[in-house]
Coordinates of N, CA and C in Angstrom, one line a residue:
X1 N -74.1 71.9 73.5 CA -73.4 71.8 72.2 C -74.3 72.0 71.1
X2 N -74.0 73.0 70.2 CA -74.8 73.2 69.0 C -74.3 72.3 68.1
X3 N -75.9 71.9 67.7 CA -75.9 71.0 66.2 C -75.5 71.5 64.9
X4 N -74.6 71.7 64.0 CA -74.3 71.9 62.9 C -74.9 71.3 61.7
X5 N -75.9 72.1 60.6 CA -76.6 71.8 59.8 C -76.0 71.9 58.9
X6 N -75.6 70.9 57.9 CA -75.0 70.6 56.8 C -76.3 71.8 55.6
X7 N -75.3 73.0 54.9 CA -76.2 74.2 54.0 C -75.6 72.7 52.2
X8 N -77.0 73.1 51.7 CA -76.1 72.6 50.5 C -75.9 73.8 49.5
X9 N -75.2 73.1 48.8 CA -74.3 74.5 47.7 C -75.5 74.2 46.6
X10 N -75.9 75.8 46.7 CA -77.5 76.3 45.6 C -76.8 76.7 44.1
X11 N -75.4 76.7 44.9 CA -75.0 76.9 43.2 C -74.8 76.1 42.3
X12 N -74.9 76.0 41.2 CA -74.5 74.8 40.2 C -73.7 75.1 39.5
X13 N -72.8 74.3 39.5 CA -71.5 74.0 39.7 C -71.7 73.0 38.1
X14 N -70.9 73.5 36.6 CA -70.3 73.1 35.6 C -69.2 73.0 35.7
X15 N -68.7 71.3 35.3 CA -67.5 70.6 35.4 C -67.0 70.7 34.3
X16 N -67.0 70.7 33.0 CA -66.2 71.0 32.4 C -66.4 72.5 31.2
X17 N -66.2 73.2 32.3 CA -66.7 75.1 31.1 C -65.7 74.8 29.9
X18 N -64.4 74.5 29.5 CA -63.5 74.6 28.8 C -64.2 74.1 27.3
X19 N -65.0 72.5 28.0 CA -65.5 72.3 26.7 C -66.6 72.8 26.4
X20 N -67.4 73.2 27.0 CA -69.1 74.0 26.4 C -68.5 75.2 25.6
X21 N -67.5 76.0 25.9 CA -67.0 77.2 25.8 C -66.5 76.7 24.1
X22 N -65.6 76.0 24.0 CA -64.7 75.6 23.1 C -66.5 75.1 21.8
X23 N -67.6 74.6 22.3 CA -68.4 74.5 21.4 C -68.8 75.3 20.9
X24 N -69.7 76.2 22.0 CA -70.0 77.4 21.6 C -69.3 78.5 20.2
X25 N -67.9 78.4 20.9 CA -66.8 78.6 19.7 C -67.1 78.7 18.5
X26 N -67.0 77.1 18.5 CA -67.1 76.7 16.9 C -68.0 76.5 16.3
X27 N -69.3 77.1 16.7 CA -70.8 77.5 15.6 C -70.5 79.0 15.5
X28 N -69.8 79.4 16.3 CA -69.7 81.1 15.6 C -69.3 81.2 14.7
X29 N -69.3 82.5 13.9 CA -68.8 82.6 12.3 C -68.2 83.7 12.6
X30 N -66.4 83.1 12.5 CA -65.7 84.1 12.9 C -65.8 85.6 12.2
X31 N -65.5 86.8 12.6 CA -66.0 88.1 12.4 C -64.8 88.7 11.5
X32 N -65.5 89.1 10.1 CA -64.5 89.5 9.3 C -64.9 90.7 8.9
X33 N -63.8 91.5 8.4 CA -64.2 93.0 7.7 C -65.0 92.7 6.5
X34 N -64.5 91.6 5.6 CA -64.2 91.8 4.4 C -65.7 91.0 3.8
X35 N -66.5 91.4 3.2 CA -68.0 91.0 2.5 C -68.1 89.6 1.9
X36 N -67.1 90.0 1.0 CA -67.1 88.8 0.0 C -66.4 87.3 1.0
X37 N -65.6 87.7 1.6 CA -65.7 86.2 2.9 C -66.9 85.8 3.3
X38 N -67.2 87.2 3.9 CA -68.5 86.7 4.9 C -69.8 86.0 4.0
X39 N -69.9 86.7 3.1 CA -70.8 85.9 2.0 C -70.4 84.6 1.6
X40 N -69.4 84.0 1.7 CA -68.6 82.9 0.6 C -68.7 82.1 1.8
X41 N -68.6 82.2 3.7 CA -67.7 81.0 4.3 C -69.0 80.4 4.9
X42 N -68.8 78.9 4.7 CA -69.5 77.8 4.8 C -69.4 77.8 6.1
X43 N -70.6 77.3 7.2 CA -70.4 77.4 8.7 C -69.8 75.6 9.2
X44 N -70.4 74.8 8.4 CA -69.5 73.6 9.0 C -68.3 73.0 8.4
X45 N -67.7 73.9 7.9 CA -66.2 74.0 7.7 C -65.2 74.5 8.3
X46 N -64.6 74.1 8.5 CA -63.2 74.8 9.4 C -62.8 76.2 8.5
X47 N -61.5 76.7 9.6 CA -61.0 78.0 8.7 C -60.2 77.5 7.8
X48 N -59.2 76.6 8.2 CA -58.3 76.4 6.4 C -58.9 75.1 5.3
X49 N -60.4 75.2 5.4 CA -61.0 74.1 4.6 C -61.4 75.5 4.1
X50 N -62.3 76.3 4.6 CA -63.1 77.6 3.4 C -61.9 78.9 3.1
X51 N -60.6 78.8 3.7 CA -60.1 79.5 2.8 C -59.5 78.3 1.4
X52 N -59.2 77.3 1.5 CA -58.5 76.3 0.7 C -59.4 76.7 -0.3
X53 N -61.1 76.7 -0.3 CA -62.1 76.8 -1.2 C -62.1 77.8 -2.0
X54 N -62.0 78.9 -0.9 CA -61.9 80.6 -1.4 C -60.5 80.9 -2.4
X55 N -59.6 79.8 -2.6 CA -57.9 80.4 -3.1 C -57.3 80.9 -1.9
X56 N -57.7 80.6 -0.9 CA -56.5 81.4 0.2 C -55.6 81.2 0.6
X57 N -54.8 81.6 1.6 CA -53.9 81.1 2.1 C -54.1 81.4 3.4
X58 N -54.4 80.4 4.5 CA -54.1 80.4 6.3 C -52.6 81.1 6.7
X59 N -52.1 80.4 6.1 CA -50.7 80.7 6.3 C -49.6 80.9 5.5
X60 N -49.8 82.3 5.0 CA -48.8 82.3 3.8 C -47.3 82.3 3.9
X61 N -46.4 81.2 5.0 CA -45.4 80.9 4.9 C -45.3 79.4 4.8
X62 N -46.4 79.3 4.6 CA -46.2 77.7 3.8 C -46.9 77.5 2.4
X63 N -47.9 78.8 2.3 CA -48.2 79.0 1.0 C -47.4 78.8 -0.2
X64 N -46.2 79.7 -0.1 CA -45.6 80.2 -0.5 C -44.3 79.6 -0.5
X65 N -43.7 78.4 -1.2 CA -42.3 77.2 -0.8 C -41.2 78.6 -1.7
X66 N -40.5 78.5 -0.4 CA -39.0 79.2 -1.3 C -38.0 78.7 -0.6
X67 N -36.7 78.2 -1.7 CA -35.4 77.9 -1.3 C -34.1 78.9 -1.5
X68 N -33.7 78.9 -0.2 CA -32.7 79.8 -0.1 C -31.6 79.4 0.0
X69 N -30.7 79.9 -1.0 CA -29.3 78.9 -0.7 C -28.8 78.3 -1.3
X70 N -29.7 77.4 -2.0 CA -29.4 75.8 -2.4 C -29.1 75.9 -3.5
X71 N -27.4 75.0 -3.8 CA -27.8 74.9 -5.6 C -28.5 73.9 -6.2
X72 N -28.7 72.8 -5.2 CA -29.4 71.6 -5.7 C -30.9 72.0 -6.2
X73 N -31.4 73.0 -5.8 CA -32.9 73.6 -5.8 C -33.1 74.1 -7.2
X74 N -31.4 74.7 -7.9 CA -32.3 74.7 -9.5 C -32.0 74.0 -10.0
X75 N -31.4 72.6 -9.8 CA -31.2 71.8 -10.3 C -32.3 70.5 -10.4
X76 N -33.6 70.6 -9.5 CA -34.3 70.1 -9.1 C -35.4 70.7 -10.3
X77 N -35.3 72.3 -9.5 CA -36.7 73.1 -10.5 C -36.3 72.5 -12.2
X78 N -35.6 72.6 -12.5 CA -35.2 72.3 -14.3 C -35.5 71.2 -14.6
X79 N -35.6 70.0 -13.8 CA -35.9 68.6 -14.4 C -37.4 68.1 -13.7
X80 N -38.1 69.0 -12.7 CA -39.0 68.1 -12.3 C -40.5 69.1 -13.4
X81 N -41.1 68.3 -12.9 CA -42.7 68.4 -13.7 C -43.2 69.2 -12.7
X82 N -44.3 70.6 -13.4 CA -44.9 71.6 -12.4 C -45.8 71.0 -12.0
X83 N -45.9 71.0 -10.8 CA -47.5 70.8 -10.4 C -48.6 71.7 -10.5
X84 N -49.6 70.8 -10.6 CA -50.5 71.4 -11.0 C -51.4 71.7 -10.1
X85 N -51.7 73.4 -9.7 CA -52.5 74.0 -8.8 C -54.2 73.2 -8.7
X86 N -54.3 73.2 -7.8 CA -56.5 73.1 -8.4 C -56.7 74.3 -8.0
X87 N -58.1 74.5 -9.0 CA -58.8 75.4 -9.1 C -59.7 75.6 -8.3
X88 N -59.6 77.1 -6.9 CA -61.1 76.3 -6.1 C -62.3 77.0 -6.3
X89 N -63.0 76.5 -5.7 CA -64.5 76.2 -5.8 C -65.4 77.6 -5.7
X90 N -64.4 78.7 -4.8 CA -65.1 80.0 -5.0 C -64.2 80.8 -5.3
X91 N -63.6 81.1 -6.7 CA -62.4 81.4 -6.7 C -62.7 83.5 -6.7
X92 N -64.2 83.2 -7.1 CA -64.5 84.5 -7.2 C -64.3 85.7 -6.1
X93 N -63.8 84.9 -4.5 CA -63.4 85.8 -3.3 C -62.3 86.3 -3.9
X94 N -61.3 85.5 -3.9 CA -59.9 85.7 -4.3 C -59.7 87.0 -5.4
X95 N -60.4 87.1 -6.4 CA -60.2 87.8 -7.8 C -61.1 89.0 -7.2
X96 N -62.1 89.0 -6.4 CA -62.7 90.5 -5.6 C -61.6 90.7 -5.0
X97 N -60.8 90.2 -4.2 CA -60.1 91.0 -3.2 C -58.7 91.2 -3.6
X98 N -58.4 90.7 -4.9 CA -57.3 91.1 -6.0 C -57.9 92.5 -6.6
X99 N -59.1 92.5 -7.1 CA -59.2 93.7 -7.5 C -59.7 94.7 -6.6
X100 N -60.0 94.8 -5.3 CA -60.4 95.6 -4.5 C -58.7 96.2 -4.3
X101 N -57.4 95.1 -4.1 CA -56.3 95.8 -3.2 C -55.8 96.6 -5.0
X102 N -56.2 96.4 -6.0 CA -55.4 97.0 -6.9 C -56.1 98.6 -7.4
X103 N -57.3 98.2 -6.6 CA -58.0 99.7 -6.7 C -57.5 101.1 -6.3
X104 N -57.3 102.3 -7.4 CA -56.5 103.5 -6.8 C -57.7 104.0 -5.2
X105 N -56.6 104.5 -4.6 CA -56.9 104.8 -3.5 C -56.6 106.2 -2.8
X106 N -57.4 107.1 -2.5 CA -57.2 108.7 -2.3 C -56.3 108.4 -0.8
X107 N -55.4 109.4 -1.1 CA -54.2 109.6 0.0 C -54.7 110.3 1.3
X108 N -54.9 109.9 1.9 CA -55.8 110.2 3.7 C -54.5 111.3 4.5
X109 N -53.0 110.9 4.5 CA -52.3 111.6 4.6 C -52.4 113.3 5.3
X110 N -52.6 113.8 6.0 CA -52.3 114.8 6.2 C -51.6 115.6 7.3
X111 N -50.6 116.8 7.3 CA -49.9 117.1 8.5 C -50.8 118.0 9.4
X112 N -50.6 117.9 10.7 CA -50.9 118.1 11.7 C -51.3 120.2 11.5
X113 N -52.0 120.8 12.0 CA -52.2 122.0 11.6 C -50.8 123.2 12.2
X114 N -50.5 122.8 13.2 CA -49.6 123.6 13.9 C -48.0 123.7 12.5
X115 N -48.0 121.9 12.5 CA -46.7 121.6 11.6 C -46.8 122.3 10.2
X116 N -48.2 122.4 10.1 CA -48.4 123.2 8.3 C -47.6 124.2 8.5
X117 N -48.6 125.1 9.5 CA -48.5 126.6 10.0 C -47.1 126.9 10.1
X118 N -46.3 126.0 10.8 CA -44.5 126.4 11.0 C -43.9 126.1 9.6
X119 N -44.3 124.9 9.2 CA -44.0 125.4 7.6 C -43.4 126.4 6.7
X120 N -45.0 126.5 6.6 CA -45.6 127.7 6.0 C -44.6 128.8 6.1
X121 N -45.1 129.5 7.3 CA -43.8 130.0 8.1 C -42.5 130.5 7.5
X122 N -41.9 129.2 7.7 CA -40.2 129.1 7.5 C -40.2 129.2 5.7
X123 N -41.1 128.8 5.1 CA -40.9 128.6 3.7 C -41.2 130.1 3.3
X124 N -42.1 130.6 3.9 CA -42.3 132.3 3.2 C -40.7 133.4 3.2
X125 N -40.0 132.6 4.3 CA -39.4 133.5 5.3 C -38.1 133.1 4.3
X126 N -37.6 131.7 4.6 CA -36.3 131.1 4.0 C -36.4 130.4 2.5
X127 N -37.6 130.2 1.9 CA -37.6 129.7 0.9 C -36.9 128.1 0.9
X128 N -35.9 127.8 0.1 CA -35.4 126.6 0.0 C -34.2 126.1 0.6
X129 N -34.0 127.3 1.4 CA -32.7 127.5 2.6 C -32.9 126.5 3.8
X130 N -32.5 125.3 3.7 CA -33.0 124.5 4.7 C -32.2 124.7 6.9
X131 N -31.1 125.4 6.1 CA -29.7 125.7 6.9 C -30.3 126.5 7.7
X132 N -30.7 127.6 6.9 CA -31.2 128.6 8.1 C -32.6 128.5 9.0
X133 N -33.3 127.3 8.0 CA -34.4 127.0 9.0 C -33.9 125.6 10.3
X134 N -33.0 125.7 10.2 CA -32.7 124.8 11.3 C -32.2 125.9 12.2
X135 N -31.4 126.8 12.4 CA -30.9 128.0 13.2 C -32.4 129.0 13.6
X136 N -33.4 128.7 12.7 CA -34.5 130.0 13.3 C -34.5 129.5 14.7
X137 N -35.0 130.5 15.5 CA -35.3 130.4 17.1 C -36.7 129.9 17.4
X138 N -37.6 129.8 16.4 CA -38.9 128.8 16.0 C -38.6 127.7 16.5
X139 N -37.7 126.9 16.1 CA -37.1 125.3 15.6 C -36.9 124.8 17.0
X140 N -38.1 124.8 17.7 CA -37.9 124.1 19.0 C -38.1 122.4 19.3
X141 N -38.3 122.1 18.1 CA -38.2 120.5 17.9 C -37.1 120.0 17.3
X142 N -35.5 121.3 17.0 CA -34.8 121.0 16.5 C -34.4 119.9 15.3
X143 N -35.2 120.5 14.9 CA -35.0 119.8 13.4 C -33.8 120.1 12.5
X144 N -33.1 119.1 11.9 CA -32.0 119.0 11.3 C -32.5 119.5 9.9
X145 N -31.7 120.4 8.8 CA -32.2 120.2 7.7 C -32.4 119.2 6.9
X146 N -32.0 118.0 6.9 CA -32.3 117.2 6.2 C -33.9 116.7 6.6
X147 N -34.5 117.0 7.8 CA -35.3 116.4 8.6 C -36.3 117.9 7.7
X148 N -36.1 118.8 7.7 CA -36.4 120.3 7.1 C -36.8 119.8 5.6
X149 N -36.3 119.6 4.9 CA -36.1 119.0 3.6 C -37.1 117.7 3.4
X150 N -37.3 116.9 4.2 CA -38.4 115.8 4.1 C -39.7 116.0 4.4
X151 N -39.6 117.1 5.1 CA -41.1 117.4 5.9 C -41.5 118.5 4.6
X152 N -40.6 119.1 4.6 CA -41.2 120.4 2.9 C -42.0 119.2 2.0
X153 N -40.6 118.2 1.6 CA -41.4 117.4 0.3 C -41.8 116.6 0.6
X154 N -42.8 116.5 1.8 CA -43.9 115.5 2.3 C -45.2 116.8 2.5
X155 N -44.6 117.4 2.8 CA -45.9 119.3 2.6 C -46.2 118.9 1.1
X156 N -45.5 119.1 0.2 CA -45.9 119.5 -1.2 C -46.7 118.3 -1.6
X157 N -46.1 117.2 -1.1 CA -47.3 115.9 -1.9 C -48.3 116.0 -1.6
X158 N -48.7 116.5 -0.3 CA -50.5 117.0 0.0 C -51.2 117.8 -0.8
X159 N -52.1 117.7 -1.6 CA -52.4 118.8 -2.2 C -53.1 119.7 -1.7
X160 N -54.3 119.2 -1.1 CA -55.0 120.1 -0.4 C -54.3 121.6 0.1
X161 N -53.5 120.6 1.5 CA -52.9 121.7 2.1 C -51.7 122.9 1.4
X162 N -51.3 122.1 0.4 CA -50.0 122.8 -0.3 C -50.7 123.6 -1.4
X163 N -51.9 123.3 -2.0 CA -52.4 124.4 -2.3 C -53.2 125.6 -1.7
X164 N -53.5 125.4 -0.9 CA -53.9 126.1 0.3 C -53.0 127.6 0.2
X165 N -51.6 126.8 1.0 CA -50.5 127.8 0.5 C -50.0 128.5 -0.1
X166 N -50.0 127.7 -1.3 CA -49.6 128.4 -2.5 C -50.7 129.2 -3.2
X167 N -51.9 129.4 -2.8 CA -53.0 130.0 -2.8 C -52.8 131.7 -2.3
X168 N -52.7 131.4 -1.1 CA -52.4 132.4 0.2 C -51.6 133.3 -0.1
X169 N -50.2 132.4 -1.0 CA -49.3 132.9 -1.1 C -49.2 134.0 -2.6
X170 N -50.2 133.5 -3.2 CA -50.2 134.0 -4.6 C -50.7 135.2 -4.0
X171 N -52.3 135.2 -3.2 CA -52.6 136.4 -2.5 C -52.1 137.9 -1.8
X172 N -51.0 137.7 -1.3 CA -50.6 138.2 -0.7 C -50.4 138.2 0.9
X173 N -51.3 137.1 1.1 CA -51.8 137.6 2.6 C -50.5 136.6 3.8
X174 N -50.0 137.5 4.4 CA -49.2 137.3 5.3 C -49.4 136.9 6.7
X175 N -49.1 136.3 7.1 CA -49.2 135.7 9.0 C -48.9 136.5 9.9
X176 N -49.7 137.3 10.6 CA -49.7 138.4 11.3 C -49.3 138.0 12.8
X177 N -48.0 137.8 13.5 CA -48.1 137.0 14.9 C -48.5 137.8 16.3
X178 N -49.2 139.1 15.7 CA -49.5 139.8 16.4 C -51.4 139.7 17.1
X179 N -51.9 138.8 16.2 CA -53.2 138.4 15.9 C -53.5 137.5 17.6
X180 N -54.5 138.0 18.1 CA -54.5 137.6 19.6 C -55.0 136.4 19.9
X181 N -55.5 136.0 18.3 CA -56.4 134.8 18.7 C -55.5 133.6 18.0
X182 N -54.3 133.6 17.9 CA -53.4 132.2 17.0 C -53.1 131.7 18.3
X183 N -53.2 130.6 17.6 CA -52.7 129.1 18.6 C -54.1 128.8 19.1
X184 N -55.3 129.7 19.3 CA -56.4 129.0 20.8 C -57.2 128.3 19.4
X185 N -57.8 128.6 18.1 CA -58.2 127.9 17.6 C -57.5 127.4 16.1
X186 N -57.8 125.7 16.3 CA -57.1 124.9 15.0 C -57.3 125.2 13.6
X187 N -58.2 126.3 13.9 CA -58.3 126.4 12.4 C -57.3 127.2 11.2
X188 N -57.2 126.3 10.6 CA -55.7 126.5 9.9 C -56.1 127.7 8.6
X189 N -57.3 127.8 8.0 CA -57.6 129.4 6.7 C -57.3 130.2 7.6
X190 N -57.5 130.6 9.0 CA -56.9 131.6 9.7 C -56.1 132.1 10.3
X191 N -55.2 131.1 10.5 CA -53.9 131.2 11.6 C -52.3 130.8 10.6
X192 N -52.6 130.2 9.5 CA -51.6 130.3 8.9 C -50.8 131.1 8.4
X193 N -51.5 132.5 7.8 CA -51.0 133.4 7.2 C -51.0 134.7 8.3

């Protein structure tokens, strides 16, 4: 009969990972896009202690008290005393990132090259006829004119591209579909007209 040798376990074995994990956690400095946080948040503060600091709000549906409904509610607002907000302590995040979202911002917007091109297209051909650009034999995404009509005056707010067109168009130069090389490359100064 063989003797059986008791192997011991080389592994080491951590009894509770949940809490080392959960510490580790909370020395990180949670990861933000935004500068003026990252510069402003205090590391042994919680998250709704350094936004409280910064003017924030954790949760802006409790930020924000509204009554719906109720008549007792303006009967309440009319006789009671406003409270008074405090002022916090780095109010200077809050007033950057007020004037960062009120900053004009260039329109990124742009249609797809093929969608210009069919456009383009249907507008040289039918002009402001939306009816018959829903009947061309083109219109294989079946587009309704009204759908014809949104996409034009979503063309025109681009300027880039709409001047492009209206460029082309001043020119003279026409969309030749006989051209062997349209469709293989995206490039739209050449395949449009």
């Amino acid at each position: 009969m063989k003797i059986r040798k008791h192997v011991r376990n080389k592994r080491r074995v951590v009894k509770n990972v949940k809490k080392i994990y959960k510490k580790l956690r909370a020395k990180q400095v949670p990861k933000f896009d935004c500068e003026e946080i990252k510069e402003a948040w205090a590391r042994g503060r919680t998250l709704g202690q350094n936004f409280k600091d910064m003017g924030l709000a954790v949760d802006p549906n409790k930020a924000v008290k509204t009554t719906f409904g109720t008549q007792d509610s303006e009967e309440e607002d009319s006789d009671s005393v406003p409270q008074l907000i405090p002022i916090p302590k780095k109010k200077h995040v809050a007033e950057a990132l007020e004037a960062d979202a009120k900053a004009p911002r260039e329109r990124k917007i742009r249609l797809p090259d093929g969608e210009v091109r069919f456009i383009a297209q249907l507008m040289t051909r039918y002009g402001d006829n939306y009816e018959k650009m829903a009947r061309d034999n083109r219109n294989k995404w079946q587009w309704t004119p009204a759908q014809f009509r949104a996409k034009i005056k979503r063309f025109m707010t681009i300027d880039d591209q709409y001047k492009f067109y209206l460029n082309n168009r001043k020119a003279g130069c026409k969309w030749r579909p006989e051209d062997p090389n349209f469709g293989k490359n995206s490039n739209l100064e050449r395949d449009l007209f």
